[in-house]
Amino acid sequence: QLQLVESGGGLVQPGGSLRLSCAASGYIFRFNAMNWYRQAPGKERELVAGISGGGSTNYADSVKGRFTISRDNAKNLVYLQMNSLKPEDTAVYYCNAYSSRTADNFWGQGTQVTVSS
């Protein structure tokens, strides 16, 4: 079982930045996909960004050019750098670890990001 703990959320003004961190209780190198999802009130959970074991990244169109995902396998950490934040980025952000080989799929408890003036 893998535990994921997100941190770094909070209240920020539009145009500001936040850096989310996801600390894993075990080795993340075995997961070919580490992802950040978000869920706003009344909306479906959506994929924000993902990073493969080889470092390939993918982003939702709404965050391209503003968000950057990275992973540190040695420290079992995943980050989401969020710049130029907008009110529509307000949501609970979740860290996810997925292995297509084993079908393991783990979630963190989420961290709230609120973008408001």
mmCIF file of N, CA and C in Angstrom:
data_model
loop_
_atom_site.group_PDB
_atom_site.id
_atom_site.type_symbol
_atom_site.label_atom_id
_atom_site.label_comp_id
_atom_site.label_asym_id
_atom_site.label_seq_id
_atom_site.Cartn_x
_atom_site.Cartn_y
_atom_site.Cartn_z
ATOM 1 N N GLN A 1 0.834 -1.180 0.000
ATOM 2 C CA GLN A 1 0.000 0.000 0.000
ATOM 3 C C GLN A 1 0.879 1.244 0.000
ATOM 4 N N LEU A 2 0.535 2.208 -0.811
ATOM 5 C CA LEU A 2 1.304 3.439 -0.909
ATOM 6 C C LEU A 2 0.471 4.576 -0.358
ATOM 7 N N GLN A 3 1.059 5.364 0.529
ATOM 8 C CA GLN A 3 0.378 6.556 1.034
ATOM 9 C C GLN A 3 0.949 7.792 0.358
ATOM 10 N N LEU A 4 0.051 8.669 -0.042
ATOM 11 C CA LEU A 4 0.436 9.918 -0.686
ATOM 12 C C LEU A 4 -0.083 11.073 0.156
ATOM 13 N N VAL A 5 0.778 12.027 0.440
ATOM 14 C CA VAL A 5 0.389 13.178 1.259
ATOM 15 C C VAL A 5 0.719 14.454 0.506
ATOM 16 N N GLU A 6 -0.327 15.208 0.179
ATOM 17 C CA GLU A 6 -0.137 16.473 -0.525
ATOM 18 C C GLU A 6 0.059 17.621 0.477
ATOM 19 N N SER A 7 0.771 18.628 0.049
ATOM 20 C CA SER A 7 0.944 19.842 0.838
ATOM 21 C C SER A 7 1.202 21.006 -0.100
ATOM 22 N N GLY A 8 1.107 22.219 0.453
ATOM 23 C CA GLY A 8 1.424 23.401 -0.338
ATOM 24 C C GLY A 8 0.222 24.194 -0.820
ATOM 25 N N GLY A 9 -0.967 23.688 -0.560
ATOM 26 C CA GLY A 9 -2.150 24.427 -0.978
ATOM 27 C C GLY A 9 -2.371 25.646 -0.098
ATOM 28 N N GLY A 10 -3.341 26.471 -0.500
ATOM 29 C CA GLY A 10 -3.655 27.649 0.285
ATOM 30 C C GLY A 10 -4.423 28.665 -0.521
ATOM 31 N N LEU A 11 -4.489 29.879 0.017
ATOM 32 C CA LEU A 11 -5.182 30.984 -0.629
ATOM 33 C C LEU A 11 -4.153 31.877 -1.324
ATOM 34 N N VAL A 12 -4.406 32.181 -2.580
ATOM 35 C CA VAL A 12 -3.489 33.023 -3.340
ATOM 36 C C VAL A 12 -4.299 33.948 -4.229
ATOM 37 N N GLN A 13 -3.756 35.118 -4.498
ATOM 38 C CA GLN A 13 -4.444 36.074 -5.364
ATOM 39 C C GLN A 13 -4.271 35.684 -6.824
ATOM 40 N N PRO A 14 -5.195 36.099 -7.667
ATOM 41 C CA PRO A 14 -5.035 35.842 -9.103
ATOM 42 C C PRO A 14 -3.696 36.377 -9.601
ATOM 43 N N GLY A 15 -3.044 35.568 -10.426
ATOM 44 C CA GLY A 15 -1.727 35.916 -10.922
ATOM 45 C C GLY A 15 -0.592 35.404 -10.062
ATOM 46 N N GLY A 16 -0.930 34.881 -8.900
ATOM 47 C CA GLY A 16 0.084 34.377 -7.988
ATOM 48 C C GLY A 16 0.535 32.964 -8.315
ATOM 49 N N SER A 17 1.405 32.445 -7.453
ATOM 50 C CA SER A 17 1.980 31.111 -7.662
ATOM 51 C C SER A 17 1.882 30.280 -6.396
ATOM 52 N N LEU A 18 1.802 28.986 -6.600
ATOM 53 C CA LEU A 18 1.889 28.007 -5.519
ATOM 54 C C LEU A 18 2.660 26.807 -6.014
ATOM 55 N N ARG A 19 3.298 26.119 -5.082
ATOM 56 C CA ARG A 19 3.976 24.867 -5.416
ATOM 57 C C ARG A 19 3.410 23.776 -4.534
ATOM 58 N N LEU A 20 2.775 22.809 -5.162
ATOM 59 C CA LEU A 20 2.248 21.662 -4.443
ATOM 60 C C LEU A 20 3.288 20.552 -4.397
ATOM 61 N N SER A 21 3.315 19.848 -3.279
ATOM 62 C CA SER A 21 4.206 18.705 -3.137
ATOM 63 C C SER A 21 3.385 17.471 -2.790
ATOM 64 N N CYS A 22 3.866 16.340 -3.244
ATOM 65 C CA CYS A 22 3.237 15.055 -2.935
ATOM 66 C C CYS A 22 4.338 14.131 -2.430
ATOM 67 N N ALA A 23 4.239 13.758 -1.164
ATOM 68 C CA ALA A 23 5.227 12.872 -0.556
ATOM 69 C C ALA A 23 4.663 11.461 -0.504
ATOM 70 N N ALA A 24 5.421 10.525 -1.035
ATOM 71 C CA ALA A 24 4.993 9.128 -1.074
ATOM 72 C C ALA A 24 5.677 8.327 0.021
ATOM 73 N N SER A 25 4.957 7.350 0.552
ATOM 74 C CA SER A 25 5.504 6.523 1.639
ATOM 75 C C SER A 25 6.418 5.424 1.126
ATOM 76 N N GLY A 26 6.426 5.226 -0.195
ATOM 77 C CA GLY A 26 7.264 4.184 -0.774
ATOM 78 C C GLY A 26 7.859 4.638 -2.083
ATOM 79 N N TYR A 27 8.496 3.696 -2.755
ATOM 80 C CA TYR A 27 9.189 4.032 -3.995
ATOM 81 C C TYR A 27 8.194 4.389 -5.098
ATOM 82 N N ILE A 28 8.391 5.534 -5.711
ATOM 83 C CA ILE A 28 7.504 5.939 -6.792
ATOM 84 C C ILE A 28 8.049 5.557 -8.156
ATOM 85 N N PHE A 29 9.313 5.075 -8.186
ATOM 86 C CA PHE A 29 9.896 4.775 -9.498
ATOM 87 C C PHE A 29 9.132 3.646 -10.187
ATOM 88 N N ARG A 30 8.448 2.804 -9.389
ATOM 89 C CA ARG A 30 7.716 1.675 -9.971
ATOM 90 C C ARG A 30 6.377 2.079 -10.582
ATOM 91 N N PHE A 31 5.987 3.334 -10.357
ATOM 92 C CA PHE A 31 4.728 3.805 -10.933
ATOM 93 C C PHE A 31 5.047 4.548 -12.231
ATOM 94 N N ASN A 32 4.477 4.055 -13.342
ATOM 95 C CA ASN A 32 4.822 4.691 -14.603
ATOM 96 C C ASN A 32 4.095 6.008 -14.803
ATOM 97 N N ALA A 33 3.118 6.300 -13.957
ATOM 98 C CA ALA A 33 2.419 7.574 -14.061
ATOM 99 C C ALA A 33 2.192 8.166 -12.681
ATOM 100 N N MET A 34 2.725 9.348 -12.480
ATOM 101 C CA MET A 34 2.411 10.148 -11.298
ATOM 102 C C MET A 34 1.631 11.348 -11.805
ATOM 103 N N ASN A 35 0.470 11.576 -11.208
ATOM 104 C CA ASN A 35 -0.447 12.572 -11.739
ATOM 105 C C ASN A 35 -0.948 13.529 -10.664
ATOM 106 N N TRP A 36 -1.362 14.678 -11.132
ATOM 107 C CA TRP A 36 -2.123 15.613 -10.299
ATOM 108 C C TRP A 36 -3.508 15.768 -10.932
ATOM 109 N N TYR A 37 -4.525 15.576 -10.118
ATOM 110 C CA TYR A 37 -5.905 15.810 -10.515
ATOM 111 C C TYR A 37 -6.460 16.953 -9.674
ATOM 112 N N ARG A 38 -7.578 17.487 -10.096
ATOM 113 C CA ARG A 38 -8.263 18.475 -9.276
ATOM 114 C C ARG A 38 -9.772 18.298 -9.410
ATOM 115 N N GLN A 39 -10.457 18.739 -8.378
ATOM 116 C CA GLN A 39 -11.912 18.673 -8.394
ATOM 117 C C GLN A 39 -12.469 19.945 -7.768
ATOM 118 N N ALA A 40 -13.198 20.690 -8.576
ATOM 119 C CA ALA A 40 -13.861 21.895 -8.107
ATOM 120 C C ALA A 40 -15.269 21.537 -7.643
ATOM 121 N N PRO A 41 -15.864 22.348 -6.784
ATOM 122 C CA PRO A 41 -17.218 22.055 -6.291
ATOM 123 C C PRO A 41 -18.208 21.881 -7.435
ATOM 124 N N GLY A 42 -18.946 20.781 -7.395
ATOM 125 C CA GLY A 42 -19.960 20.520 -8.405
ATOM 126 C C GLY A 42 -19.434 20.042 -9.740
ATOM 127 N N LYS A 43 -18.129 19.786 -9.805
ATOM 128 C CA LYS A 43 -17.534 19.343 -11.069
ATOM 129 C C LYS A 43 -16.879 17.984 -10.921
ATOM 130 N N GLU A 44 -16.633 17.345 -12.068
ATOM 131 C CA GLU A 44 -15.942 16.067 -12.093
ATOM 132 C C GLU A 44 -14.457 16.276 -11.790
ATOM 133 N N ARG A 45 -13.859 15.232 -11.222
ATOM 134 C CA ARG A 45 -12.405 15.277 -11.036
ATOM 135 C C ARG A 45 -11.753 15.222 -12.403
ATOM 136 N N GLU A 46 -10.746 16.069 -12.617
ATOM 137 C CA GLU A 46 -10.084 16.128 -13.916
ATOM 138 C C GLU A 46 -8.576 16.017 -13.758
ATOM 139 N N LEU A 47 -7.952 15.447 -14.787
ATOM 140 C CA LEU A 47 -6.499 15.333 -14.817
ATOM 141 C C LEU A 47 -5.902 16.692 -15.154
ATOM 142 N N VAL A 48 -4.995 17.141 -14.320
ATOM 143 C CA VAL A 48 -4.322 18.427 -14.532
ATOM 144 C C VAL A 48 -2.982 18.223 -15.224
ATOM 145 N N ALA A 49 -2.194 17.285 -14.699
ATOM 146 C CA ALA A 49 -0.855 17.047 -15.244
ATOM 147 C C ALA A 49 -0.411 15.651 -14.873
ATOM 148 N N GLY A 50 0.413 15.068 -15.728
ATOM 149 C CA GLY A 50 0.957 13.752 -15.466
ATOM 150 C C GLY A 50 2.402 13.678 -15.899
ATOM 151 N N ILE A 51 3.151 12.798 -15.261
ATOM 152 C CA ILE A 51 4.552 12.601 -15.615
ATOM 153 C C ILE A 51 4.864 11.120 -15.572
ATOM 154 N N SER A 52 5.532 10.632 -16.622
ATOM 155 C CA SER A 52 5.867 9.228 -16.701
ATOM 156 C C SER A 52 7.164 8.949 -15.965
ATOM 157 N N GLY A 53 7.495 7.661 -15.851
ATOM 158 C CA GLY A 53 8.756 7.292 -15.227
ATOM 159 C C GLY A 53 9.955 7.832 -15.973
ATOM 160 N N GLY A 54 9.804 7.984 -17.279
ATOM 161 C CA GLY A 54 10.891 8.517 -18.093
ATOM 162 C C GLY A 54 10.941 10.024 -18.146
ATOM 163 N N GLY A 55 9.972 10.660 -17.509
ATOM 164 C CA GLY A 55 9.978 12.120 -17.461
ATOM 165 C C GLY A 55 9.087 12.807 -18.476
ATOM 166 N N SER A 56 8.395 12.044 -19.296
ATOM 167 C CA SER A 56 7.463 12.668 -20.247
ATOM 168 C C SER A 56 6.279 13.265 -19.489
ATOM 169 N N THR A 57 5.849 14.416 -19.932
ATOM 170 C CA THR A 57 4.770 15.109 -19.231
ATOM 171 C C THR A 57 3.582 15.366 -20.154
ATOM 172 N N ASN A 58 2.431 15.511 -19.538
ATOM 173 C CA ASN A 58 1.242 15.914 -20.276
ATOM 174 C C ASN A 58 0.416 16.816 -19.378
ATOM 175 N N TYR A 59 -0.292 17.746 -20.011
ATOM 176 C CA TYR A 59 -1.037 18.742 -19.273
ATOM 177 C C TYR A 59 -2.423 18.945 -19.868
ATOM 178 N N ALA A 60 -3.354 19.309 -18.994
ATOM 179 C CA ALA A 60 -4.648 19.752 -19.487
ATOM 180 C C ALA A 60 -4.450 21.057 -20.254
ATOM 181 N N ASP A 61 -5.246 21.247 -21.283
ATOM 182 C CA ASP A 61 -5.113 22.460 -22.094
ATOM 183 C C ASP A 61 -5.244 23.723 -21.244
ATOM 184 N N SER A 62 -6.076 23.653 -20.220
ATOM 185 C CA SER A 62 -6.356 24.832 -19.407
ATOM 186 C C SER A 62 -5.169 25.290 -18.566
ATOM 187 N N VAL A 63 -4.159 24.417 -18.401
ATOM 188 C CA VAL A 63 -3.020 24.785 -17.548
ATOM 189 C C VAL A 63 -1.699 24.806 -18.307
ATOM 190 N N LYS A 64 -1.717 24.453 -19.583
ATOM 191 C CA LYS A 64 -0.474 24.437 -20.367
ATOM 192 C C LYS A 64 0.174 25.811 -20.357
ATOM 193 N N GLY A 65 1.485 25.808 -20.138
ATOM 194 C CA GLY A 65 2.224 27.058 -20.104
ATOM 195 C C GLY A 65 2.215 27.743 -18.749
ATOM 196 N N ARG A 66 1.377 27.261 -17.837
ATOM 197 C CA ARG A 66 1.302 27.866 -16.500
ATOM 198 C C ARG A 66 1.740 26.903 -15.399
ATOM 199 N N PHE A 67 1.451 25.624 -15.580
ATOM 200 C CA PHE A 67 1.772 24.610 -14.567
ATOM 201 C C PHE A 67 2.925 23.736 -15.058
ATOM 202 N N THR A 68 3.731 23.265 -14.105
ATOM 203 C CA THR A 68 4.832 22.358 -14.421
ATOM 204 C C THR A 68 4.865 21.235 -13.398
ATOM 205 N N ILE A 69 4.835 20.008 -13.898
ATOM 206 C CA ILE A 69 4.928 18.845 -13.022
ATOM 207 C C ILE A 69 6.338 18.289 -13.072
ATOM 208 N N SER A 70 6.813 17.800 -11.924
ATOM 209 C CA SER A 70 8.136 17.179 -11.881
ATOM 210 C C SER A 70 8.115 16.093 -10.815
ATOM 211 N N ARG A 71 9.102 15.202 -10.895
ATOM 212 C CA ARG A 71 9.185 14.127 -9.926
ATOM 213 C C ARG A 71 10.629 13.922 -9.515
ATOM 214 N N ASP A 72 10.828 13.550 -8.269
ATOM 215 C CA ASP A 72 12.147 13.223 -7.740
ATOM 216 C C ASP A 72 12.054 11.801 -7.207
ATOM 217 N N ASN A 73 12.449 10.839 -8.030
ATOM 218 C CA ASN A 73 12.319 9.435 -7.625
ATOM 219 C C ASN A 73 13.181 9.109 -6.411
ATOM 220 N N ALA A 74 14.314 9.753 -6.286
ATOM 221 C CA ALA A 74 15.213 9.465 -5.156
ATOM 222 C C ALA A 74 14.580 9.858 -3.824
ATOM 223 N N LYS A 75 13.768 10.918 -3.853
ATOM 224 C CA LYS A 75 13.130 11.401 -2.630
ATOM 225 C C LYS A 75 11.659 11.013 -2.542
ATOM 226 N N ASN A 76 11.177 10.326 -3.569
ATOM 227 C CA ASN A 76 9.762 9.915 -3.606
ATOM 228 C C ASN A 76 8.829 11.109 -3.481
ATOM 229 N N LEU A 77 9.140 12.125 -4.268
ATOM 230 C CA LEU A 77 8.349 13.351 -4.257
ATOM 231 C C LEU A 77 7.890 13.691 -5.668
ATOM 232 N N VAL A 78 6.704 14.287 -5.729
ATOM 233 C CA VAL A 78 6.162 14.816 -6.975
ATOM 234 C C VAL A 78 5.724 16.251 -6.698
ATOM 235 N N TYR A 79 5.983 17.128 -7.647
ATOM 236 C CA TYR A 79 5.665 18.541 -7.462
ATOM 237 C C TYR A 79 4.738 19.035 -8.571
ATOM 238 N N LEU A 80 4.008 20.074 -8.228
ATOM 239 C CA LEU A 80 3.234 20.792 -9.239
ATOM 240 C C LEU A 80 3.457 22.281 -8.997
ATOM 241 N N GLN A 81 4.240 22.893 -9.870
ATOM 242 C CA GLN A 81 4.471 24.331 -9.805
ATOM 243 C C GLN A 81 3.358 25.016 -10.583
ATOM 244 N N MET A 82 2.630 25.890 -9.911
ATOM 245 C CA MET A 82 1.483 26.557 -10.530
ATOM 246 C C MET A 82 1.729 28.061 -10.554
ATOM 247 N N ASN A 83 1.808 28.614 -11.753
ATOM 248 C CA ASN A 83 2.036 30.046 -11.934
ATOM 249 C C ASN A 83 0.824 30.678 -12.617
ATOM 250 N N SER A 84 0.761 31.988 -12.535
ATOM 251 C CA SER A 84 -0.318 32.745 -13.182
ATOM 252 C C SER A 84 -1.679 32.155 -12.846
ATOM 253 N N LEU A 85 -1.888 31.926 -11.583
ATOM 254 C CA LEU A 85 -3.117 31.260 -11.153
ATOM 255 C C LEU A 85 -4.347 32.115 -11.422
ATOM 256 N N LYS A 86 -5.432 31.421 -11.742
ATOM 257 C CA LYS A 86 -6.702 32.059 -12.061
ATOM 258 C C LYS A 86 -7.778 31.575 -11.090
ATOM 259 N N PRO A 87 -8.836 32.343 -10.913
ATOM 260 C CA PRO A 87 -9.913 31.886 -10.029
ATOM 261 C C PRO A 87 -10.455 30.511 -10.418
ATOM 262 N N GLU A 88 -10.466 30.204 -11.703
ATOM 263 C CA GLU A 88 -10.974 28.911 -12.153
ATOM 264 C C GLU A 88 -10.039 27.754 -11.820
ATOM 265 N N ASP A 89 -8.868 28.037 -11.284
ATOM 266 C CA ASP A 89 -7.979 26.980 -10.808
ATOM 267 C C ASP A 89 -8.344 26.538 -9.390
ATOM 268 N N THR A 90 -9.282 27.234 -8.775
ATOM 269 C CA THR A 90 -9.712 26.871 -7.430
ATOM 270 C C THR A 90 -10.300 25.470 -7.412
ATOM 271 N N ALA A 91 -9.761 24.621 -6.547
ATOM 272 C CA ALA A 91 -10.190 23.217 -6.481
ATOM 273 C C ALA A 91 -9.409 22.516 -5.379
ATOM 274 N N VAL A 92 -9.823 21.301 -5.095
ATOM 275 C CA VAL A 92 -8.995 20.415 -4.282
ATOM 276 C C VAL A 92 -8.090 19.657 -5.252
ATOM 277 N N TYR A 93 -6.812 19.671 -4.982
ATOM 278 C CA TYR A 93 -5.834 19.020 -5.838
ATOM 279 C C TYR A 93 -5.382 17.705 -5.201
ATOM 280 N N TYR A 94 -5.402 16.658 -6.020
ATOM 281 C CA TYR A 94 -5.080 15.315 -5.553
ATOM 282 C C TYR A 94 -3.870 14.759 -6.282
ATOM 283 N N CYS A 95 -3.020 14.108 -5.528
ATOM 284 C CA CYS A 95 -1.894 13.378 -6.103
ATOM 285 C C CYS A 95 -2.333 11.938 -6.374
ATOM 286 N N ASN A 96 -1.850 11.388 -7.476
ATOM 287 C CA ASN A 96 -2.230 10.033 -7.884
ATOM 288 C C ASN A 96 -1.016 9.274 -8.386
ATOM 289 N N ALA A 97 -0.936 8.010 -8.003
ATOM 290 C CA ALA A 97 0.118 7.125 -8.495
ATOM 291 C C ALA A 97 -0.531 5.940 -9.187
ATOM 292 N N TYR A 98 -0.109 5.671 -10.394
ATOM 293 C CA TYR A 98 -0.719 4.588 -11.165
ATOM 294 C C TYR A 98 0.352 3.743 -11.834
ATOM 295 N N SER A 99 0.145 2.425 -11.742
ATOM 296 C CA SER A 99 1.026 1.490 -12.436
ATOM 297 C C SER A 99 0.196 0.671 -13.417
ATOM 298 N N SER A 100 0.490 0.790 -14.687
ATOM 299 C CA SER A 100 -0.238 0.017 -15.688
ATOM 300 C C SER A 100 0.139 -1.459 -15.632
ATOM 301 N N ARG A 101 1.295 -1.755 -15.074
ATOM 302 C CA ARG A 101 1.749 -3.146 -14.997
ATOM 303 C C ARG A 101 0.981 -3.924 -13.931
ATOM 304 N N THR A 102 0.760 -3.284 -12.779
ATOM 305 C CA THR A 102 0.086 -3.965 -11.669
ATOM 306 C C THR A 102 -1.354 -3.489 -11.458
ATOM 307 N N ALA A 103 -1.727 -2.421 -12.161
ATOM 308 C CA ALA A 103 -3.038 -1.786 -11.982
ATOM 309 C C ALA A 103 -3.187 -1.141 -10.609
ATOM 310 N N ASP A 104 -2.082 -0.953 -9.891
ATOM 311 C CA ASP A 104 -2.142 -0.218 -8.630
ATOM 312 C C ASP A 104 -2.512 1.223 -8.921
ATOM 313 N N ASN A 105 -3.373 1.754 -8.090
ATOM 314 C CA ASN A 105 -3.863 3.117 -8.294
ATOM 315 C C ASN A 105 -4.112 3.734 -6.925
ATOM 316 N N PHE A 106 -3.283 4.676 -6.528
ATOM 317 C CA PHE A 106 -3.360 5.255 -5.193
ATOM 318 C C PHE A 106 -3.631 6.753 -5.261
ATOM 319 N N TRP A 107 -4.337 7.246 -4.224
ATOM 320 C CA TRP A 107 -4.709 8.658 -4.151
ATOM 321 C C TRP A 107 -4.310 9.257 -2.812
ATOM 322 N N GLY A 108 -3.968 10.525 -2.849
ATOM 323 C CA GLY A 108 -3.775 11.269 -1.622
ATOM 324 C C GLY A 108 -5.102 11.824 -1.135
ATOM 325 N N GLN A 109 -5.051 12.537 -0.019
ATOM 326 C CA GLN A 109 -6.274 13.054 0.588
ATOM 327 C C GLN A 109 -6.680 14.408 0.013
ATOM 328 N N GLY A 110 -5.788 15.037 -0.713
ATOM 329 C CA GLY A 110 -6.095 16.303 -1.372
ATOM 330 C C GLY A 110 -5.639 17.517 -0.584
ATOM 331 N N THR A 111 -5.384 18.594 -1.313
ATOM 332 C CA THR A 111 -5.037 19.867 -0.697
ATOM 333 C C THR A 111 -5.817 20.967 -1.414
ATOM 334 N N GLN A 112 -6.380 21.892 -0.633
ATOM 335 C CA GLN A 112 -7.230 22.927 -1.192
ATOM 336 C C GLN A 112 -6.397 24.067 -1.763
ATOM 337 N N VAL A 113 -6.730 24.457 -2.971
ATOM 338 C CA VAL A 113 -6.149 25.651 -3.595
ATOM 339 C C VAL A 113 -7.290 26.614 -3.886
ATOM 340 N N THR A 114 -7.178 27.808 -3.356
ATOM 341 C CA THR A 114 -8.199 28.835 -3.580
ATOM 342 C C THR A 114 -7.535 30.062 -4.181
ATOM 343 N N VAL A 115 -8.019 30.467 -5.341
ATOM 344 C CA VAL A 115 -7.479 31.645 -6.027
ATOM 345 C C VAL A 115 -8.551 32.726 -5.983
ATOM 346 N N SER A 116 -8.284 33.751 -5.210
ATOM 347 C CA SER A 116 -9.290 34.797 -5.005
ATOM 348 C C SER A 116 -8.633 36.079 -4.534
ATOM 349 N N SER A 117 -9.223 37.191 -4.939
ATOM 350 C CA SER A 117 -8.731 38.478 -4.468
ATOM 351 C C SER A 117 -9.490 38.916 -3.217
#
